[in-house]
Amino acid sequence: YLNCLVLAQPVFEPHGVGVMFCLPNRTWLRSMINVSGTTSLDWCIDQLFAEEKNNARSTGELFAHLEALAQQSRLGARGVLYLPYLSAQGITAPLHEPAARAEFSGLTLEHTRSDLLRAVYEGLALSIRDGYACIPAQIDDIWLTGGTSRSAFFCQMVADCTGKQVVLPAGSEFGAKGAALLASVGSGWHASLEEACAAVTTIAHTYDPDPVLRPAYDALFADYTALREALVPVWRARQRTE
């Protein structure tokens, strides 16, 4: 995941974390990077739902089935919390910690695959909130692109978790589209980036947060950040076993 903010003025906090780019229209792009992101979901599917993956006739059919299973659990995954730090590089935002590792916390004999799957989805949504929460800037809405943006279940979860409206722009391959827009301005086809963006940007869908769920997600986010902070010394100590 790339958690990005477009800013009128540079914001360097938190120091030493994430990256900053100067944009052509005199704005700034502040980015927080989750080096694992949706690979957590890929890993979960490969390890726990391999049969469903092999039997699915399409990717859409597979994810529709998995989302139905995740909804058999409930908000908070019946007490299971997931930290999505699967990369051997650790994490680079909202803090730089090479020793960080993924965790399931709260497992009992009563939990099912549905609970673990729900926990992974929630861990990804919480990591998005975490990436934005550390930047001292106002966020009005969140625009989602990429594979997970095709999931209405996940988009609504991100909206509920962050308390922000989630916006889905129409189209795909937005990195390539951005390069094309820069070329169109550079060649004179469009007079400015604002004009170029207005010409090609349409909104496919929006997801509004459910205020009723906000207290539960606030409590879950507090548990998520507390677990991460508590595990830092454990991760560092366990590096010697790797």
PDB file of N, CA and C in Angstrom, residues 190-238:
ATOM      1  N   HIS A 190      -2.873  19.757 -22.884  1.00  0.00           N
ATOM      2  CA  HIS A 190      -3.640  20.431 -21.836  1.00  0.00           C
ATOM      3  C   HIS A 190      -2.795  21.568 -21.278  1.00  0.00           C
ATOM      4  N   ALA A 191      -3.463  22.629 -20.851  1.00  0.00           N
ATOM      5  CA  ALA A 191      -2.747  23.819 -20.381  1.00  0.00           C
ATOM      6  C   ALA A 191      -2.184  23.647 -18.980  1.00  0.00           C
ATOM      7  N   SER A 192      -2.782  22.768 -18.181  1.00  0.00           N
ATOM      8  CA  SER A 192      -2.343  22.587 -16.796  1.00  0.00           C
ATOM      9  C   SER A 192      -2.724  21.202 -16.323  1.00  0.00           C
ATOM     10  N   LEU A 193      -2.123  20.794 -15.206  1.00  0.00           N
ATOM     11  CA  LEU A 193      -2.494  19.508 -14.615  1.00  0.00           C
ATOM     12  C   LEU A 193      -3.941  19.512 -14.159  1.00  0.00           C
ATOM     13  N   GLU A 194      -4.397  20.642 -13.635  1.00  0.00           N
ATOM     14  CA  GLU A 194      -5.784  20.724 -13.188  1.00  0.00           C
ATOM     15  C   GLU A 194      -6.747  20.473 -14.352  1.00  0.00           C
ATOM     16  N   GLU A 195      -6.434  21.083 -15.495  1.00  0.00           N
ATOM     17  CA  GLU A 195      -7.275  20.884 -16.677  1.00  0.00           C
ATOM     18  C   GLU A 195      -7.213  19.439 -17.154  1.00  0.00           C
ATOM     19  N   ALA A 196      -6.014  18.865 -17.158  1.00  0.00           N
ATOM     20  CA  ALA A 196      -5.850  17.481 -17.614  1.00  0.00           C
ATOM     21  C   ALA A 196      -6.601  16.514 -16.707  1.00  0.00           C
ATOM     22  N   CYS A 197      -6.468  16.699 -15.405  1.00  0.00           N
ATOM     23  CA  CYS A 197      -7.149  15.808 -14.458  1.00  0.00           C
ATOM     24  C   CYS A 197      -8.662  15.930 -14.579  1.00  0.00           C
ATOM     25  N   ALA A 198      -9.151  17.168 -14.711  1.00  0.00           N
ATOM     26  CA  ALA A 198     -10.592  17.374 -14.833  1.00  0.00           C
ATOM     27  C   ALA A 198     -11.152  16.705 -16.084  1.00  0.00           C
ATOM     28  N   ALA A 199     -10.331  16.614 -17.124  1.00  0.00           N
ATOM     29  CA  ALA A 199     -10.792  16.050 -18.390  1.00  0.00           C
ATOM     30  C   ALA A 199     -10.964  14.540 -18.330  1.00  0.00           C
ATOM     31  N   VAL A 200     -10.233  13.881 -17.449  1.00  0.00           N
ATOM     32  CA  VAL A 200     -10.237  12.409 -17.473  1.00  0.00           C
ATOM     33  C   VAL A 200     -10.720  11.776 -16.174  1.00  0.00           C
ATOM     34  N   THR A 201     -10.952  12.555 -15.129  1.00  0.00           N
ATOM     35  CA  THR A 201     -11.293  11.984 -13.829  1.00  0.00           C
ATOM     36  C   THR A 201     -12.794  11.975 -13.606  1.00  0.00           C
ATOM     37  N   THR A 202     -13.334  10.791 -13.410  1.00  0.00           N
ATOM     38  CA  THR A 202     -14.732  10.632 -13.018  1.00  0.00           C
ATOM     39  C   THR A 202     -14.791   9.682 -11.835  1.00  0.00           C
ATOM     40  N   ILE A 203     -15.800   9.837 -11.025  1.00  0.00           N
ATOM     41  CA  ILE A 203     -15.961   9.020  -9.826  1.00  0.00           C
ATOM     42  C   ILE A 203     -16.896   7.858 -10.133  1.00  0.00           C
ATOM     43  N   ALA A 204     -16.420   6.658  -9.866  1.00  0.00           N
ATOM     44  CA  ALA A 204     -17.230   5.467 -10.113  1.00  0.00           C
ATOM     45  C   ALA A 204     -18.179   5.185  -8.960  1.00  0.00           C
ATOM     46  N   HIS A 205     -17.704   5.404  -7.729  1.00  0.00           N
ATOM     47  CA  HIS A 205     -18.530   5.067  -6.562  1.00  0.00           C
ATOM     48  C   HIS A 205     -17.952   5.740  -5.325  1.00  0.00           C
ATOM     49  N   THR A 206     -18.787   5.983  -4.349  1.00  0.00           N
ATOM     50  CA  THR A 206     -18.332   6.478  -3.049  1.00  0.00           C
ATOM     51  C   THR A 206     -18.927   5.605  -1.947  1.00  0.00           C
ATOM     52  N   TYR A 207     -18.192   5.510  -0.845  1.00  0.00           N
ATOM     53  CA  TYR A 207     -18.632   4.752   0.331  1.00  0.00           C
ATOM     54  C   TYR A 207     -18.572   5.678   1.537  1.00  0.00           C
ATOM     55  N   ASP A 208     -19.700   5.859   2.190  1.00  0.00           N
ATOM     56  CA  ASP A 208     -19.758   6.723   3.364  1.00  0.00           C
ATOM     57  C   ASP A 208     -19.608   5.899   4.632  1.00  0.00           C
ATOM     58  N   PRO A 209     -18.853   6.412   5.616  1.00  0.00           N
ATOM     59  CA  PRO A 209     -18.670   5.663   6.867  1.00  0.00           C
ATOM     60  C   PRO A 209     -19.966   5.583   7.663  1.00  0.00           C
ATOM     61  N   ASP A 210     -20.156   4.469   8.328  1.00  0.00           N
ATOM     62  CA  ASP A 210     -21.310   4.279   9.213  1.00  0.00           C
ATOM     63  C   ASP A 210     -20.934   4.806  10.594  1.00  0.00           C
ATOM     64  N   PRO A 211     -21.516   5.923  11.047  1.00  0.00           N
ATOM     65  CA  PRO A 211     -21.121   6.490  12.343  1.00  0.00           C
ATOM     66  C   PRO A 211     -21.412   5.571  13.520  1.00  0.00           C
ATOM     67  N   VAL A 212     -22.347   4.658  13.347  1.00  0.00           N
ATOM     68  CA  VAL A 212     -22.670   3.727  14.434  1.00  0.00           C
ATOM     69  C   VAL A 212     -21.484   2.819  14.745  1.00  0.00           C
ATOM     70  N   LEU A 213     -20.677   2.509  13.720  1.00  0.00           N
ATOM     71  CA  LEU A 213     -19.549   1.592  13.895  1.00  0.00           C
ATOM     72  C   LEU A 213     -18.282   2.289  14.374  1.00  0.00           C
ATOM     73  N   ARG A 214     -18.263   3.611  14.389  1.00  0.00           N
ATOM     74  CA  ARG A 214     -17.038   4.344  14.700  1.00  0.00           C
ATOM     75  C   ARG A 214     -16.467   3.998  16.075  1.00  0.00           C
ATOM     76  N   PRO A 215     -17.275   3.946  17.154  1.00  0.00           N
ATOM     77  CA  PRO A 215     -16.688   3.614  18.462  1.00  0.00           C
ATOM     78  C   PRO A 215     -15.996   2.255  18.480  1.00  0.00           C
ATOM     79  N   ALA A 216     -16.582   1.272  17.805  1.00  0.00           N
ATOM     80  CA  ALA A 216     -15.977  -0.063  17.789  1.00  0.00           C
ATOM     81  C   ALA A 216     -14.653  -0.042  17.035  1.00  0.00           C
ATOM     82  N   TYR A 217     -14.597   0.677  15.921  1.00  0.00           N
ATOM     83  CA  TYR A 217     -13.341   0.754  15.173  1.00  0.00           C
ATOM     84  C   TYR A 217     -12.298   1.596  15.901  1.00  0.00           C
ATOM     85  N   ASP A 218     -12.733   2.619  16.630  1.00  0.00           N
ATOM     86  CA  ASP A 218     -11.783   3.395  17.434  1.00  0.00           C
ATOM     87  C   ASP A 218     -11.131   2.505  18.491  1.00  0.00           C
ATOM     88  N   ALA A 219     -11.940   1.676  19.144  1.00  0.00           N
ATOM     89  CA  ALA A 219     -11.399   0.766  20.161  1.00  0.00           C
ATOM     90  C   ALA A 219     -10.470  -0.264  19.527  1.00  0.00           C
ATOM     91  N   LEU A 220     -10.845  -0.761  18.356  1.00  0.00           N
ATOM     92  CA  LEU A 220     -10.013  -1.744  17.662  1.00  0.00           C
ATOM     93  C   LEU A 220      -8.684  -1.121  17.237  1.00  0.00           C
ATOM     94  N   PHE A 221      -8.724   0.125  16.781  1.00  0.00           N
ATOM     95  CA  PHE A 221      -7.496   0.805  16.375  1.00  0.00           C
ATOM     96  C   PHE A 221      -6.587   1.047  17.575  1.00  0.00           C
ATOM     97  N   ALA A 222      -7.167   1.375  18.710  1.00  0.00           N
ATOM     98  CA  ALA A 222      -6.361   1.553  19.924  1.00  0.00           C
ATOM     99  C   ALA A 222      -5.673   0.248  20.304  1.00  0.00           C
ATOM    100  N   ASP A 223      -6.391  -0.877  20.181  1.00  0.00           N
ATOM    101  CA  ASP A 223      -5.783  -2.181  20.466  1.00  0.00           C
ATOM    102  C   ASP A 223      -4.675  -2.496  19.460  1.00  0.00           C
ATOM    103  N   TYR A 224      -4.918  -2.166  18.210  1.00  0.00           N
ATOM    104  CA  TYR A 224      -3.952  -2.422  17.131  1.00  0.00           C
ATOM    105  C   TYR A 224      -2.638  -1.691  17.397  1.00  0.00           C
ATOM    106  N   THR A 225      -2.717  -0.406  17.692  1.00  0.00           N
ATOM    107  CA  THR A 225      -1.494   0.368  17.923  1.00  0.00           C
ATOM    108  C   THR A 225      -0.812  -0.044  19.223  1.00  0.00           C
ATOM    109  N   ALA A 226      -1.600  -0.376  20.246  1.00  0.00           N
ATOM    110  CA  ALA A 226      -1.009  -0.817  21.513  1.00  0.00           C
ATOM    111  C   ALA A 226      -0.267  -2.136  21.339  1.00  0.00           C
ATOM    112  N   LEU A 227      -0.841  -3.055  20.560  1.00  0.00           N
ATOM    113  CA  LEU A 227      -0.187  -4.340  20.317  1.00  0.00           C
ATOM    114  C   LEU A 227       1.117  -4.140  19.560  1.00  0.00           C
ATOM    115  N   ARG A 228       1.099  -3.278  18.556  1.00  0.00           N
ATOM    116  CA  ARG A 228       2.318  -3.016  17.796  1.00  0.00           C
ATOM    117  C   ARG A 228       3.419  -2.462  18.693  1.00  0.00           C
ATOM    118  N   GLU A 229       3.091  -1.481  19.508  1.00  0.00           N
ATOM    119  CA  GLU A 229       4.100  -0.871  20.372  1.00  0.00           C
ATOM    120  C   GLU A 229       4.634  -1.876  21.389  1.00  0.00           C
ATOM    121  N   ALA A 230       3.754  -2.716  21.921  1.00  0.00           N
ATOM    122  CA  ALA A 230       4.177  -3.690  22.927  1.00  0.00           C
ATOM    123  C   ALA A 230       5.104  -4.748  22.348  1.00  0.00           C
ATOM    124  N   LEU A 231       4.946  -5.043  21.053  1.00  0.00           N
ATOM    125  CA  LEU A 231       5.719  -6.124  20.440  1.00  0.00           C
ATOM    126  C   LEU A 231       7.085  -5.687  19.917  1.00  0.00           C
ATOM    127  N   VAL A 232       7.343  -4.398  19.844  1.00  0.00           N
ATOM    128  CA  VAL A 232       8.626  -3.941  19.297  1.00  0.00           C
ATOM    129  C   VAL A 232       9.819  -4.590  20.000  1.00  0.00           C
ATOM    130  N   PRO A 233       9.907  -4.583  21.345  1.00  0.00           N
ATOM    131  CA  PRO A 233      11.068  -5.221  21.982  1.00  0.00           C
ATOM    132  C   PRO A 233      11.108  -6.733  21.768  1.00  0.00           C
ATOM    133  N   VAL A 234       9.939  -7.362  21.643  1.00  0.00           N
ATOM    134  CA  VAL A 234       9.895  -8.806  21.382  1.00  0.00           C
ATOM    135  C   VAL A 234      10.428  -9.095  19.986  1.00  0.00           C
ATOM    136  N   TRP A 235       9.995  -8.321  19.010  1.00  0.00           N
ATOM    137  CA  TRP A 235      10.492  -8.507  17.638  1.00  0.00           C
ATOM    138  C   TRP A 235      12.008  -8.366  17.584  1.00  0.00           C
ATOM    139  N   ARG A 236      12.514  -7.353  18.256  1.00  0.00           N
ATOM    140  CA  ARG A 236      13.957  -7.114  18.208  1.00  0.00           C
ATOM    141  C   ARG A 236      14.721  -8.253  18.871  1.00  0.00           C
ATOM    142  N   ALA A 237      14.189  -8.765  19.962  1.00  0.00           N
ATOM    143  CA  ALA A 237      14.853  -9.869  20.652  1.00  0.00           C
ATOM    144  C   ALA A 237      14.823 -11.141  19.814  1.00  0.00           C
ATOM    145  N   ARG A 238      13.737 -11.348  19.082  1.00  0.00           N
ATOM    146  CA  ARG A 238      13.587 -12.587  18.319  1.00  0.00           C
ATOM    147  C   ARG A 238      14.329 -12.572  16.988  1.00  0.00           C
TER     148      ARG A 238
END
